[in-house]
Short mmCIF file of C-alpha atoms and ligand atoms in Angstrom, two decimals:
data_model
loop_
_atom_site.label_atom_id
_atom_site.label_comp_id
_atom_site.label_asym_id
_atom_site.label_seq_id
_atom_site.Cartn_x
_atom_site.Cartn_y
_atom_site.Cartn_z
CA MET N 141 -2.07 114.41 -18.08
CA LEU N 142 -2.80 117.59 -20.00
CA ASP N 143 -2.74 117.63 -23.79
CA LEU N 144 -1.47 121.20 -23.61
CA ALA N 145 -0.35 123.55 -20.86
CA ILE N 146 -0.33 127.26 -21.76
CA ILE N 147 1.85 129.49 -19.60
CA GLY N 148 0.54 133.06 -19.53
CA GLY N 149 -2.87 134.61 -20.12
CA GLY N 150 -2.07 137.62 -22.28
CA PRO N 151 -3.19 137.96 -25.92
CA ALA N 152 -0.83 135.15 -27.05
CA GLY N 153 -1.87 132.67 -24.34
CA LEU N 154 -5.58 133.41 -24.70
CA VAL N 155 -5.60 132.98 -28.46
CA ALA N 156 -3.51 129.80 -28.12
CA GLY N 157 -6.21 128.53 -25.74
CA LEU N 158 -8.98 129.46 -28.14
CA TYR N 159 -7.40 127.73 -31.14
CA ALA N 160 -6.28 124.64 -29.20
CA THR N 161 -9.69 123.96 -27.62
CA ARG N 162 -11.70 124.91 -30.70
CA GLY N 163 -9.34 122.69 -32.72
CA GLY N 164 -10.26 119.69 -30.60
CA LEU N 165 -7.76 119.40 -27.75
CA LYS N 166 -9.75 118.33 -24.72
CA ASN N 167 -7.51 118.90 -21.77
CA VAL N 168 -6.01 122.36 -22.04
CA VAL N 169 -5.14 124.54 -19.05
CA MET N 170 -3.89 128.13 -19.15
CA TYR N 171 -1.80 129.10 -16.13
CA GLU N 172 -2.08 132.81 -15.33
CA PRO N 173 -1.66 134.08 -11.76
CA GLY N 174 -3.63 137.28 -12.34
CA MET N 175 -6.72 138.16 -14.29
CA PRO N 176 -6.22 137.19 -17.95
CA GLY N 177 -5.47 139.98 -20.42
CA GLY N 178 -1.73 140.56 -20.07
CA GLN N 179 0.25 143.79 -20.10
CA ILE N 180 -2.11 145.58 -22.48
CA THR N 181 -4.61 145.89 -19.62
CA GLN N 182 -2.24 148.54 -18.22
CA SER N 183 -2.76 150.72 -21.28
CA SER N 184 -5.34 153.45 -21.18
CA GLU N 185 -5.85 153.83 -24.93
CA ILE N 186 -5.57 151.42 -27.84
CA GLU N 187 -6.16 152.67 -31.35
CA ASN N 188 -4.34 150.12 -33.51
CA TYR N 189 -6.21 146.88 -32.94
CA PRO N 190 -7.80 145.92 -36.29
CA GLY N 191 -11.54 146.44 -36.51
CA GLN N 192 -11.62 148.43 -33.28
CA LEU N 193 -12.64 151.87 -34.52
CA GLU N 194 -13.17 153.62 -31.20
CA VAL N 195 -10.21 154.25 -28.92
CA ILE N 196 -10.67 151.96 -25.92
CA SER N 197 -8.69 150.94 -22.85
CA GLY N 198 -6.67 147.74 -22.70
CA LEU N 199 -9.02 146.34 -20.07
CA ASP N 200 -12.02 146.86 -22.34
CA LEU N 201 -10.18 145.45 -25.37
CA MET N 202 -9.37 142.21 -23.53
CA GLU N 203 -12.64 141.75 -21.65
CA LYS N 204 -14.21 139.17 -23.99
CA TRP N 205 -11.08 137.21 -24.90
CA PRO N 206 -11.10 134.82 -21.89
CA LYS N 207 -14.86 134.22 -22.22
CA GLN N 208 -14.49 133.29 -25.88
CA ALA N 209 -11.74 130.75 -25.18
CA GLN N 210 -13.46 129.34 -22.11
CA GLN N 211 -16.65 128.63 -24.04
CA PHE N 212 -14.67 126.12 -26.13
CA GLY N 213 -13.28 124.44 -23.01
CA LEU N 214 -10.13 126.33 -22.02
CA LYS N 215 -9.54 126.07 -18.27
CA HIS N 216 -7.80 128.86 -16.37
CA GLU N 217 -5.85 128.16 -13.20
CA MET N 218 -4.69 131.20 -11.25
CA LYS N 219 -1.21 129.83 -10.60
CA GLU N 220 2.25 130.85 -11.66
CA VAL N 221 4.43 128.29 -13.41
CA ILE N 222 7.74 128.08 -11.58
CA SER N 223 9.59 125.62 -13.80
CA VAL N 224 9.24 123.36 -16.82
CA THR N 225 11.19 120.13 -17.36
CA LYS N 226 10.90 117.40 -19.95
CA LYS N 227 11.65 113.70 -19.62
CA ALA N 228 10.77 110.95 -22.08
CA ASP N 229 8.28 113.09 -24.03
CA ILE N 230 6.45 114.27 -20.90
CA PHE N 231 6.65 117.85 -19.60
CA THR N 232 6.38 118.48 -15.86
CA LEU N 233 5.35 121.94 -14.68
CA LYS N 234 5.97 123.02 -11.10
CA LEU N 235 3.32 125.47 -9.95
CA SER N 236 3.28 128.25 -7.38
CA ASP N 237 1.09 126.24 -4.99
CA LYS N 238 3.87 123.58 -4.92
CA SER N 239 1.78 121.14 -7.00
CA GLU N 240 2.99 119.57 -10.24
CA VAL N 241 1.22 118.86 -13.49
CA GLU N 242 2.21 116.78 -16.51
CA ALA N 243 1.56 117.79 -20.10
CA LEU N 244 2.23 116.40 -23.57
CA SER N 245 2.94 119.87 -24.97
CA VAL N 246 3.56 123.39 -23.67
CA ILE N 247 3.11 126.89 -25.09
CA VAL N 248 5.05 129.57 -23.25
CA ALA N 249 3.45 133.01 -23.64
CA THR N 250 4.72 134.86 -20.60
CA GLY N 251 5.40 138.17 -22.33
CA SER N 252 7.51 140.76 -20.61
CA VAL N 253 7.78 142.83 -17.45
CA PRO N 254 8.74 146.51 -17.01
CA ARG N 255 12.49 147.18 -16.89
CA ARG N 256 13.97 149.19 -14.06
CA ALA N 257 16.39 152.11 -14.61
CA HIS N 258 18.59 151.50 -11.53
CA PHE N 259 19.36 155.00 -10.23
CA PRO N 260 19.87 155.89 -6.56
CA GLY N 261 16.62 156.02 -4.59
CA GLU N 262 14.72 153.90 -7.14
CA ASP N 263 14.52 150.75 -5.03
CA GLU N 264 13.85 152.67 -1.82
CA PHE N 265 10.90 154.56 -3.28
CA PHE N 266 9.53 151.94 -5.67
CA GLY N 267 5.80 151.68 -4.91
CA ARG N 268 6.02 154.85 -2.79
CA GLY N 269 6.07 157.43 -5.57
CA ILE N 270 7.86 155.45 -8.27
CA SER N 271 5.63 153.42 -10.57
CA THR N 272 5.70 151.61 -13.91
CA CYS N 273 1.96 151.88 -14.59
CA ALA N 274 0.15 155.18 -15.14
CA THR N 275 -3.25 153.54 -15.56
CA CYS N 276 -2.81 151.86 -12.16
CA ASP N 277 -1.25 154.69 -10.15
CA GLY N 278 -1.89 157.87 -12.14
CA PHE N 279 -4.94 158.86 -10.13
CA PHE N 280 -2.78 159.41 -7.01
CA TYR N 281 -1.27 162.40 -8.82
CA LYS N 282 -4.48 164.16 -9.81
CA GLU N 283 -3.67 167.87 -10.24
CA LYS N 284 -0.04 167.27 -9.14
CA GLU N 285 3.19 167.39 -11.16
CA VAL N 286 4.80 164.13 -12.29
CA ALA N 287 8.00 163.08 -14.06
CA MET N 288 7.92 160.32 -16.66
CA ILE N 289 11.11 158.69 -17.93
CA GLY N 290 11.59 157.07 -21.34
CA GLY N 291 11.36 157.80 -25.05
CA GLY N 292 9.45 154.82 -26.48
CA ASP N 293 5.78 154.40 -27.35
CA THR N 294 4.88 153.52 -23.77
CA ALA N 295 6.43 156.67 -22.26
CA LEU N 296 4.86 158.88 -24.93
CA GLU N 297 1.38 157.36 -24.67
CA GLU N 298 1.40 157.33 -20.89
CA ALA N 299 2.59 160.96 -20.82
CA LEU N 300 -0.47 161.87 -22.92
CA TYR N 301 -2.67 159.92 -20.52
CA MET N 302 -1.16 161.61 -17.47
CA ALA N 303 -1.55 165.04 -19.08
CA ASN N 304 -5.29 164.52 -18.56
CA VAL N 305 -4.79 163.70 -14.89
CA ALA N 306 -1.79 165.63 -13.55
CA SER N 307 -1.32 169.39 -13.48
CA LYS N 308 1.96 169.04 -15.40
CA VAL N 309 4.01 166.22 -16.91
CA TYR N 310 7.80 166.34 -17.36
CA LEU N 311 8.73 163.79 -20.03
CA ILE N 312 12.40 163.00 -19.60
CA HIS N 313 14.36 161.28 -22.34
CA ARG N 314 18.07 160.54 -22.45
CA ARG N 315 18.52 161.39 -26.14
CA ASP N 316 17.30 164.17 -28.42
CA THR N 317 15.09 161.97 -30.61
CA PHE N 318 12.28 159.70 -29.53
CA ARG N 319 12.04 156.00 -30.26
CA GLY N 320 8.21 156.03 -30.31
CA SER N 321 6.01 156.52 -33.37
CA PRO N 322 6.08 159.97 -35.04
CA THR N 323 2.33 160.55 -34.71
CA THR N 324 2.50 160.04 -30.95
CA VAL N 325 5.59 162.26 -30.72
CA GLU N 326 3.64 165.00 -32.49
CA LYS N 327 0.74 164.71 -30.04
CA VAL N 328 3.17 164.96 -27.12
CA MET N 329 4.94 167.99 -28.59
CA ASN N 330 1.60 169.75 -29.10
CA ASN N 331 0.35 169.06 -25.57
CA LYS N 332 0.71 172.18 -23.45
CA LYS N 333 0.71 170.25 -20.20
CA ILE N 334 3.79 168.23 -21.19
CA GLU N 335 7.28 169.70 -20.86
CA VAL N 336 9.73 167.56 -22.82
CA VAL N 337 13.18 167.41 -21.22
CA LEU N 338 15.67 165.93 -23.70
CA ASN N 339 19.25 164.73 -23.20
CA ALA N 340 18.49 164.28 -19.52
CA LYS N 341 19.13 161.26 -17.32
CA PRO N 342 17.66 160.53 -13.90
CA LYS N 343 20.45 160.89 -11.33
CA GLU N 344 18.63 160.36 -8.04
CA VAL N 345 15.16 160.34 -6.60
CA PHE N 346 14.69 161.67 -3.10
CA GLY N 347 11.90 161.89 -0.56
CA ASP N 348 10.80 161.38 3.01
CA LYS N 349 8.98 158.69 4.92
CA MET N 350 5.75 159.53 3.07
CA GLY N 351 7.32 158.95 -0.35
CA VAL N 352 8.98 160.75 -3.26
CA THR N 353 9.40 164.52 -3.10
CA GLY N 354 11.71 165.10 -6.05
CA LEU N 355 13.96 163.94 -8.84
CA ILE N 356 17.46 165.14 -9.75
CA LEU N 357 18.36 165.07 -13.45
CA ASP N 358 21.73 165.16 -15.17
CA THR N 359 21.43 167.52 -18.14
CA PRO N 360 24.04 169.08 -20.46
CA GLU N 361 23.48 172.34 -18.56
CA GLY N 362 24.15 170.64 -15.21
CA GLU N 363 21.87 169.28 -12.52
CA ARG N 364 18.15 170.08 -12.62
CA VAL N 365 15.84 169.37 -9.69
CA LEU N 366 12.15 168.63 -10.26
CA ASP N 367 9.98 168.84 -7.14
CA VAL N 368 7.53 166.08 -8.03
CA PRO N 369 5.74 163.53 -5.81
CA GLY N 370 5.48 160.96 -8.62
CA VAL N 371 8.01 159.41 -11.01
CA PHE N 372 6.97 156.94 -13.70
CA LEU N 373 9.49 154.63 -15.38
CA PHE N 374 8.89 153.53 -18.97
CA VAL N 375 12.37 152.41 -19.93
CA GLY N 376 11.48 149.23 -21.82
CA ARG N 377 10.58 145.71 -20.88
CA ASP N 378 12.43 142.44 -20.24
CA VAL N 379 11.06 139.08 -21.32
CA LYS N 380 9.75 136.83 -18.56
CA ASN N 381 11.64 133.58 -19.06
CA ASP N 382 12.71 132.45 -15.57
CA MET N 383 10.42 129.39 -15.68
CA LEU N 384 12.46 128.08 -18.62
CA LYS N 385 15.64 127.70 -16.54
CA ASP N 386 16.60 124.35 -15.02
CA ALA N 387 18.14 123.76 -11.59
CA GLU N 388 21.59 124.69 -12.97
CA GLU N 389 20.17 127.98 -14.37
CA ASN N 390 20.49 126.72 -17.96
CA PHE N 391 17.64 127.39 -20.36
CA ILE N 392 15.71 124.28 -21.47
CA CYS N 393 15.48 125.73 -25.00
CA ASP N 394 17.59 128.11 -27.07
CA VAL N 395 17.31 131.82 -26.27
CA ASN N 396 19.15 134.84 -27.67
CA GLU N 397 21.40 137.27 -25.77
CA SER N 398 18.33 139.17 -24.49
CA GLY N 399 16.71 135.98 -23.20
CA GLU N 400 14.09 135.94 -25.96
CA VAL N 401 13.06 132.42 -26.97
CA ILE N 402 14.33 131.39 -30.39
CA VAL N 403 11.51 130.03 -32.56
CA ASP N 404 10.97 129.16 -36.19
CA LEU N 405 8.11 130.60 -38.24
CA LYS N 406 5.74 128.03 -36.69
CA MET N 407 6.65 128.98 -33.11
CA HIS N 408 8.60 125.75 -32.49
CA THR N 409 11.41 126.19 -29.97
CA SER N 410 14.55 124.06 -29.99
CA LEU N 411 12.85 121.64 -27.54
CA GLU N 412 10.31 119.36 -29.25
CA GLY N 413 6.77 119.92 -27.96
CA LEU N 414 7.58 123.34 -26.48
CA PHE N 415 6.27 126.35 -28.40
CA ALA N 416 6.67 130.07 -27.69
CA ALA N 417 4.33 132.90 -28.68
CA GLY N 418 4.06 136.67 -28.30
CA ASP N 419 6.48 139.16 -26.78
CA ILE N 420 8.70 136.42 -25.33
CA ARG N 421 9.91 135.23 -28.72
CA ILE N 422 12.69 136.61 -30.90
CA GLU N 423 11.81 139.30 -33.46
CA SER N 424 8.43 139.97 -31.85
CA ALA N 425 6.82 143.20 -33.06
CA LYS N 426 5.44 143.56 -29.52
CA GLN N 427 1.90 144.27 -30.59
CA VAL N 428 -1.36 142.72 -29.42
CA VAL N 429 -2.29 141.67 -32.94
CA CYS N 430 1.08 139.92 -33.42
CA ALA N 431 0.94 138.16 -30.05
CA ALA N 432 -2.56 136.94 -30.88
CA ALA N 433 -1.41 135.65 -34.27
CA ASP N 434 1.54 133.85 -32.68
CA GLY N 435 -0.82 132.19 -30.22
CA SER N 436 -2.93 130.77 -33.04
CA VAL N 437 0.11 129.44 -34.92
CA ALA N 438 1.58 127.85 -31.78
CA ALA N 439 -1.74 126.18 -30.95
CA LEU N 440 -2.19 124.76 -34.45
CA GLU N 441 1.32 123.30 -34.22
CA ALA N 442 0.65 121.91 -30.74
CA LEU N 443 -2.50 120.24 -32.09
CA LEU N 444 -0.48 118.46 -34.78
CA TYR N 445 2.24 117.51 -32.29
CA VAL N 446 -0.20 116.03 -29.74
CA GLU N 447 -2.06 114.13 -32.47
CA VAL N 448 1.19 112.44 -33.56
CA LYS N 449 2.27 111.68 -29.97
CA LYS N 450 -1.09 110.14 -29.13
CA GLY N 451 -0.90 108.02 -32.30
P1 FAD V 745 1.74 139.68 -22.08
O1 FAD V 745 0.63 140.57 -22.49
O2 FAD V 745 2.91 140.26 -21.37
O3 FAD V 745 1.09 138.52 -21.19
C1 FAD V 745 1.89 137.58 -20.52
C2 FAD V 745 1.11 137.01 -19.36
O4 FAD V 745 1.87 135.93 -18.80
C3 FAD V 745 0.88 138.00 -18.23
O5 FAD V 745 -0.51 138.12 -17.97
C4 FAD V 745 1.64 137.40 -17.04
O6 FAD V 745 0.95 137.56 -15.79
C5 FAD V 745 1.70 135.92 -17.41
N1 FAD V 745 2.87 135.24 -16.82
C6 FAD V 745 4.15 135.70 -16.73
N2 FAD V 745 4.92 134.78 -16.13
C7 FAD V 745 4.12 133.73 -15.83
C8 FAD V 745 4.34 132.46 -15.19
N3 FAD V 745 5.55 132.11 -14.75
N4 FAD V 745 3.30 131.61 -15.05
C9 FAD V 745 2.05 131.96 -15.50
N5 FAD V 745 1.79 133.14 -16.10
C10 FAD V 745 2.81 134.00 -16.27
N6 FAD V 745 0.36 146.80 -28.29
C11 FAD V 745 -0.47 147.19 -29.28
O7 FAD V 745 -0.70 146.43 -30.23
N7 FAD V 745 -1.10 148.39 -29.24
C12 FAD V 745 -0.96 149.26 -28.22
O8 FAD V 745 -1.55 150.34 -28.20
C13 FAD V 745 -0.12 148.88 -27.14
N8 FAD V 745 0.03 149.66 -26.06
C14 FAD V 745 0.77 149.25 -25.00
C15 FAD V 745 0.81 150.04 -23.87
C16 FAD V 745 1.51 149.64 -22.76
C17 FAD V 745 1.52 150.50 -21.52
C18 FAD V 745 2.22 148.41 -22.79
C19 FAD V 745 2.99 147.95 -21.56
C20 FAD V 745 2.19 147.60 -23.92
C21 FAD V 745 1.46 148.01 -25.05
N9 FAD V 745 1.39 147.23 -26.21
C22 FAD V 745 0.56 147.62 -27.23
C23 FAD V 745 2.14 145.96 -26.34
C24 FAD V 745 1.24 144.72 -26.02
O9 FAD V 745 0.61 144.91 -24.76
C25 FAD V 745 2.05 143.44 -26.00
O10 FAD V 745 2.74 143.29 -27.23
C26 FAD V 745 1.18 142.21 -25.77
O11 FAD V 745 0.42 142.32 -24.59
C27 FAD V 745 2.03 140.93 -25.66
O12 FAD V 745 1.19 139.85 -25.39
P2 FAD V 745 1.77 138.48 -24.75
O13 FAD V 745 0.58 137.60 -24.60
O14 FAD V 745 2.91 138.02 -25.52
O15 FAD V 745 2.35 138.89 -23.32
P1 NAP V 746 11.20 150.78 -25.71
O1 NAP V 746 10.62 151.01 -27.06
O2 NAP V 746 12.28 149.79 -25.54
O3 NAP V 746 11.67 152.22 -25.16
C1 NAP V 746 12.34 152.33 -23.94
C2 NAP V 746 12.80 153.77 -23.77
O4 NAP V 746 13.43 153.92 -22.50
C3 NAP V 746 13.82 154.19 -24.83
O5 NAP V 746 13.50 155.47 -25.29
C4 NAP V 746 15.14 154.17 -24.07
O6 NAP V 746 16.04 155.15 -24.52
C5 NAP V 746 14.72 154.51 -22.67
N1 NAP V 746 15.61 153.93 -21.65
C6 NAP V 746 16.03 152.65 -21.55
N2 NAP V 746 16.80 152.48 -20.45
C7 NAP V 746 16.85 153.69 -19.84
C8 NAP V 746 17.49 154.16 -18.66
N3 NAP V 746 18.21 153.33 -17.87
N4 NAP V 746 17.33 155.46 -18.32
C9 NAP V 746 16.61 156.30 -19.09
N5 NAP V 746 15.98 155.91 -20.23
C10 NAP V 746 16.10 154.61 -20.60
O7 NAP V 746 10.05 150.33 -24.65
P2 NAP V 746 8.48 150.63 -24.60
O8 NAP V 746 8.20 152.07 -24.86
O9 NAP V 746 8.01 150.02 -23.33
O10 NAP V 746 7.91 149.77 -25.80
C11 NAP V 746 8.14 148.34 -25.83
C12 NAP V 746 7.53 147.76 -27.10
O11 NAP V 746 6.09 147.81 -27.03
C13 NAP V 746 7.95 148.53 -28.34
O12 NAP V 746 8.16 147.64 -29.39
C14 NAP V 746 6.76 149.42 -28.61
O13 NAP V 746 6.64 149.80 -29.96
C15 NAP V 746 5.58 148.53 -28.13
N6 NAP V 746 4.46 149.39 -27.76
C16 NAP V 746 3.61 149.71 -28.76
C17 NAP V 746 2.59 150.57 -28.50
C18 NAP V 746 1.65 150.90 -29.64
O14 NAP V 746 1.66 150.20 -30.62
N7 NAP V 746 0.83 151.92 -29.56
C19 NAP V 746 2.45 151.17 -27.25
C20 NAP V 746 3.38 150.83 -26.26
C21 NAP V 746 4.40 149.95 -26.54
P3 NAP V 746 16.73 155.01 -25.98
O15 NAP V 746 15.68 155.40 -26.96
O16 NAP V 746 17.85 155.97 -25.89
O17 NAP V 746 17.17 153.59 -26.10
#
């Protein structure tokens, strides 16, 4: 039986693992199906992580985090957690390889996944010209024109990144003011390779058997067609909480209307022994530094909880 199972290997899960093992828990496993690091590894440039003076990529920022936690005893299993149930103080986790594991406590730190915009052609061409990750797929559009949809920090930052790769970037936003931070908006507005298209909504993406060839926009002036081979969607993110649903599709702990896990200031959920940290929780600032801090708080609380349960 595990003292603590951590679900997710982003900043929150990794820091939870560091604090739990360094704090003395002996049997702690972090379940993360991919390489640890989380969604920030998709970002090309980070400039707001404290103490990090040079602008670096998300991959570089996260490189040492798993090593640091593992040196105190955190184990990483490359498996997805499919479900979590609790009976008589024991949690049972079903894993993607069909095995099961029992744990005294659980920290869920599964973050969020990119949201889809749901316009005609999107499903058909997803992965064939439509992408949600510029760092992953941007290179395919070297010296070509691309369209990027969204008005938050992600869309703005990724448009700046793609301006260094593509020949031209159309940044399409459905309103006339951006949601992202003013300094990033200013950089976008001053970038000659970015054409900002405001008050415009994607109507349809079209293409051929090779992939996307263009995007139709709805604008106040009527339809506008952009002949682009690449369309990037940055229209927000949804929390990843499916593993917290039981067989009847009810959540095992309280969540809000967006599916974010309700926690108190110590990351306790409504289910004793289950903690939540990072982007998945209510009121998250959705920043690496905040996810990391949540992970430490959740782990310290799990330590206390396990100590009491073990007597
Ligand atoms: P995540 O990083 O989302 O990690 C969750 C992990 O859980 C993932 O690795 C996932 O594979 C795993 N997981 C999911 N489901 C399961 C399951 N069922 N079983 C096991 N594992 C599972 N923040 C900043 O502070 N500065 C920035 O400059 C910045 N730039 C960003 C740029 C981009 C493009 C994006 C997308 C985000 C950016 N953010 C930035 C936000 C930041 O990345 C997040 O706030 C942070 O990563 C959240 O950490 P987390 O650990 O809560 O979740
Ligand atoms: P976001 O802030 O939720 O922005 C999503 C954008 O997509 C919004 O501009 C929204 O328009 C638009 N949108 C939503 N649905 C759409 C649709 N169907 N069609 C067209 N447009 C649509 O998401 P995000 O940019 O991914 O950021 C998520 C969080 O991570 C934020 O808290 C952000 O601050 C944080 N983050 C931080 C950094 C950083 O610190 N440097 C970098 C990246 C992300 P409206 O504005 O009209 O709603």
